[in-house]
Each structure stands twice: as structure tokens, then as C-alpha cells.
Tab-separated table of C-alpha atoms (C1' of nucleotides) in Angstrom:
chain	number	residue	atom	x	y	z
A	581	MET	CA	-12.314	-16.961	-8.559
A	582	THR	CA	-11.122	-13.493	-9.471
A	583	SER	CA	-11.356	-12.207	-5.930
A	584	PHE	CA	-9.891	-8.832	-5.156
A	585	ASN	CA	-6.750	-10.369	-3.826
A	586	GLU	CA	-6.388	-12.580	-6.933
A	587	GLN	CA	-6.519	-9.491	-9.111
A	588	VAL	CA	-3.873	-7.841	-6.966
A	589	TYR	CA	-1.585	-10.828	-7.413
A	590	ALA	CA	-2.186	-10.892	-11.170
A	591	LEU	CA	-1.190	-7.266	-11.427
A	592	VAL	CA	1.832	-7.483	-9.150
A	593	ARG	CA	3.108	-10.529	-11.020
A	594	ARG	CA	3.449	-8.528	-14.231
A	595	VAL	CA	5.435	-5.738	-12.622
A	596	PRO	CA	8.871	-5.836	-14.279
A	597	ALA	CA	12.053	-5.913	-12.220
A	598	GLY	CA	13.352	-2.543	-11.179
A	599	ARG	CA	9.845	-1.124	-11.056
A	600	VAL	CA	7.427	-0.562	-8.175
A	601	MET	CA	3.718	0.041	-7.704
A	602	SER	CA	1.853	1.747	-4.918
A	603	TYR	CA	-1.024	0.163	-3.024
A	604	GLY	CA	-3.372	2.955	-3.967
A	605	ALA	CA	-2.429	2.697	-7.637
A	606	ILE	CA	-3.143	-1.025	-7.643
A	607	ALA	CA	-6.464	-0.582	-5.911
A	608	HIS	CA	-7.395	2.202	-8.305
A	609	LEU	CA	-6.429	0.236	-11.397
A	610	LEU	CA	-8.535	-2.666	-10.232
A	611	GLY	CA	-11.464	-0.300	-9.904
A	612	PHE	CA	-11.470	0.135	-6.117
A	613	PRO	CA	-9.822	3.467	-5.251
A	614	GLY	CA	-10.789	3.134	-1.605
A	615	LYS	CA	-9.506	-0.370	-1.037
A	616	ALA	CA	-5.815	0.370	-0.694
A	617	ARG	CA	-5.830	-1.285	2.720
A	618	GLU	CA	-7.144	-4.474	1.250
A	619	VAL	CA	-4.268	-4.446	-1.218
A	620	GLY	CA	-1.968	-4.280	1.770
A	621	TRP	CA	-3.709	-7.249	3.272
A	622	ALA	CA	-3.509	-9.174	0.006
A	623	LEU	CA	0.249	-8.712	-0.020
A	624	HIS	CA	0.471	-9.593	3.642
A	625	VAL	CA	-0.838	-13.029	2.763
A	626	CYS	CA	0.758	-13.141	-0.671
A	627	PRO	CA	1.819	-16.507	-2.152
A	628	ASP	CA	5.450	-17.125	-3.093
A	629	ASP	CA	4.907	-16.430	-6.765
A	630	VAL	CA	4.006	-12.814	-6.072
A	631	PRO	CA	6.886	-10.292	-6.015
A	632	ALA	CA	5.412	-8.333	-3.126
A	633	HIS	CA	8.723	-6.532	-2.686
A	634	ARG	CA	7.827	-4.518	-5.779
A	635	VAL	CA	4.827	-3.059	-4.020
A	636	VAL	CA	5.441	0.018	-1.900
A	637	ASN	CA	3.361	2.730	-0.291
A	638	ARG	CA	2.616	5.968	-2.101
A	639	LEU	CA	5.858	7.534	-0.853
A	640	GLY	CA	7.886	4.816	-2.514
A	641	GLY	CA	8.910	3.316	0.804
A	642	VAL	CA	8.590	-0.279	1.905
A	643	SER	CA	6.159	-0.881	4.731
A	644	GLY	CA	5.716	-3.334	7.541
A	645	ASP	CA	8.711	-4.739	9.346
A	646	SER	CA	6.633	-7.237	11.271
A	647	ALA	CA	7.367	-10.122	8.943
A	648	ALA	CA	10.648	-12.030	9.118
A	649	GLY	CA	13.157	-9.632	7.623
A	650	GLY	CA	10.172	-8.004	6.001
A	651	ALA	CA	10.737	-4.474	4.879
A	652	GLN	CA	14.514	-4.616	4.886
A	653	ILE	CA	14.677	-7.665	2.634
A	654	ARG	CA	12.154	-6.171	0.249
A	655	ARG	CA	14.132	-2.978	0.003
A	656	LEU	CA	17.356	-4.860	-0.654
A	657	LEU	CA	15.662	-6.867	-3.390
A	658	LEU	CA	14.550	-3.681	-5.085
A	659	GLU	CA	18.057	-2.279	-4.871
A	660	GLU	CA	19.307	-5.465	-6.514
A	661	GLU	CA	16.796	-4.895	-9.291
A	662	GLY	CA	18.145	-1.427	-9.887
A	663	VAL	CA	15.897	0.736	-7.722
A	664	ASP	CA	17.776	3.539	-6.044
A	665	PHE	CA	16.755	4.289	-2.460
A	666	ASP	CA	17.464	7.444	-0.540
A	667	SER	CA	18.589	7.795	3.071
A	668	ARG	CA	15.007	7.670	4.267
A	669	GLY	CA	14.439	4.314	2.615
A	670	ARG	CA	12.333	5.631	-0.194
A	671	CYS	CA	12.698	5.330	-3.932
A	672	ASP	CA	11.913	7.896	-6.606
A	673	LEU	CA	8.354	7.112	-7.647
A	674	GLY	CA	8.576	9.573	-10.509
A	675	ARG	CA	11.192	7.258	-11.979
A	676	TYR	CA	10.274	3.786	-10.797
A	677	HIS	CA	6.505	3.877	-10.352
A	678	TRP	CA	5.114	1.516	-12.966
A	679	GLU	CA	1.670	0.996	-14.386
A	680	PRO	CA	0.373	-1.752	-16.695
A	681	THR	CA	1.216	-0.391	-20.112
A	682	ALA	CA	0.442	-2.502	-23.167
A	683	LEU	CA	4.014	-2.275	-24.371
A	684	CYS	CA	5.600	-3.002	-21.007
A	685	HIS	CA	8.292	-0.788	-22.459
A	686	PRO	CA	11.170	-0.068	-20.079
A	687	GLN	CA	11.719	3.665	-19.908
A	688	ARG	CA	15.107	5.265	-19.579
A	689	LEU	CA	16.336	5.463	-16.028
J	997	DC	C1'	-22.492	-8.116	15.997
J	998	DG	C1'	-19.375	-4.327	17.729
J	999	DA	C1'	-14.678	-2.558	18.625
J	1000	DA	C1'	-9.996	-2.591	17.474
J	1001	DT	C1'	-6.332	-3.128	14.056
J	1002	DG	C1'	-3.869	-2.613	9.754
J	1003	DA	C1'	2.262	-3.927	4.348
J	1004	DC	C1'	-3.090	2.750	3.060
J	1005	DC	C1'	-4.609	7.407	0.983
J	1006	DA	C1'	-6.145	12.192	0.479
J	1007	DA	C1'	-6.730	16.720	2.254
J	1008	DG	C1'	-5.510	20.398	5.424
J	1009	DC	C1'	-1.797	22.901	8.301
K	542	DG	C1'	8.009	16.636	3.267
K	543	DG	C1'	6.003	15.771	7.943
K	544	DC	C1'	1.966	15.635	11.286
K	545	DT	C1'	-3.096	15.291	12.111
K	546	DT	C1'	-7.846	14.098	10.816
K	547	DG	C1'	-11.173	11.455	8.366
K	548	DG	C1'	-12.301	7.750	5.442
K	549	DC	C1'	-12.474	3.142	3.284
K	550	DC	C1'	-12.792	-1.927	4.106
K	551	DA	C1'	-11.358	-6.765	5.317
K	552	DT	C1'	-9.778	-9.434	9.117
K	553	DT	C1'	-9.442	-10.490	13.926
K	554	DC	C1'	-10.836	-10.483	18.786
DNA sequence: CGAATGACCAAGC
DNA sequence: GGCTTGGCCATTC
């Protein structure tokens, strides 16, 4: 049914390991620059096959600790995938922020 | 239907 | 980079 949230999942699913995307970027790429909050909601109810831990806010930090383990687990998963976090729990978006390129070519870290 | 809430973002200080 | 204000929009009460 190609609902907004379906499109979000489709995009997040193709994010390679060790890479992250911001809510706003996802919303913008889908053609809805103002619907960042809905992206957040989509991930809040995300199915198991969606690597929601690869989606962070625009500062590169994981959000929401309400879920079981939530933010902490997601951050650890990213670290396992090779994402380096700083003391404030944020990663370097300039290095890890990914966007759907045709080549899906992994850049040098 | 209206008010409050939220895994957000951009602009201004 | 951090705080405040305004905005966008779906979901919940």
C-alpha cells in the first residue's frame, strides 16, 4: 500500500551496516520535508525486519529511551557495525550519514 | 472535534 | 554546540 511508513521502512532496510540516516533526511527523500515526526513514529512502530537502530536524529544521536533498552541498544548496535560515538552519544554524521546512492558504494572511513 | 504529545527540524540568540 | 520559538503532522486522549 505504499503508505508513508512503508516507504520509510523500504528506505531504512537498504541502509548498509555502519551507516546512519536522519529522520529529516528520510522524510525529505520521500518527498515530505516536513514529516520528520512521522518518520519517528514509523520507526516507533517498526517491524522486526527494519534496522531502526540505523536511524538517528539530525545530530547523529539515538533518540527515545522509552522502549525496552531502546536508545542504548541501538547505539551499541551501531558501534558493533563500526560507527564511532563520542562522549555525548553522537556519531559523526559527516562520516556516517548515508543516502540512497545508486552504487551503494562504501566510502572510506 | 479539540487539546496534548511525540524516536523531529530549522532559524535565531 | 546548546537553548528557545515556531512549525509540521499523525496518533492518542
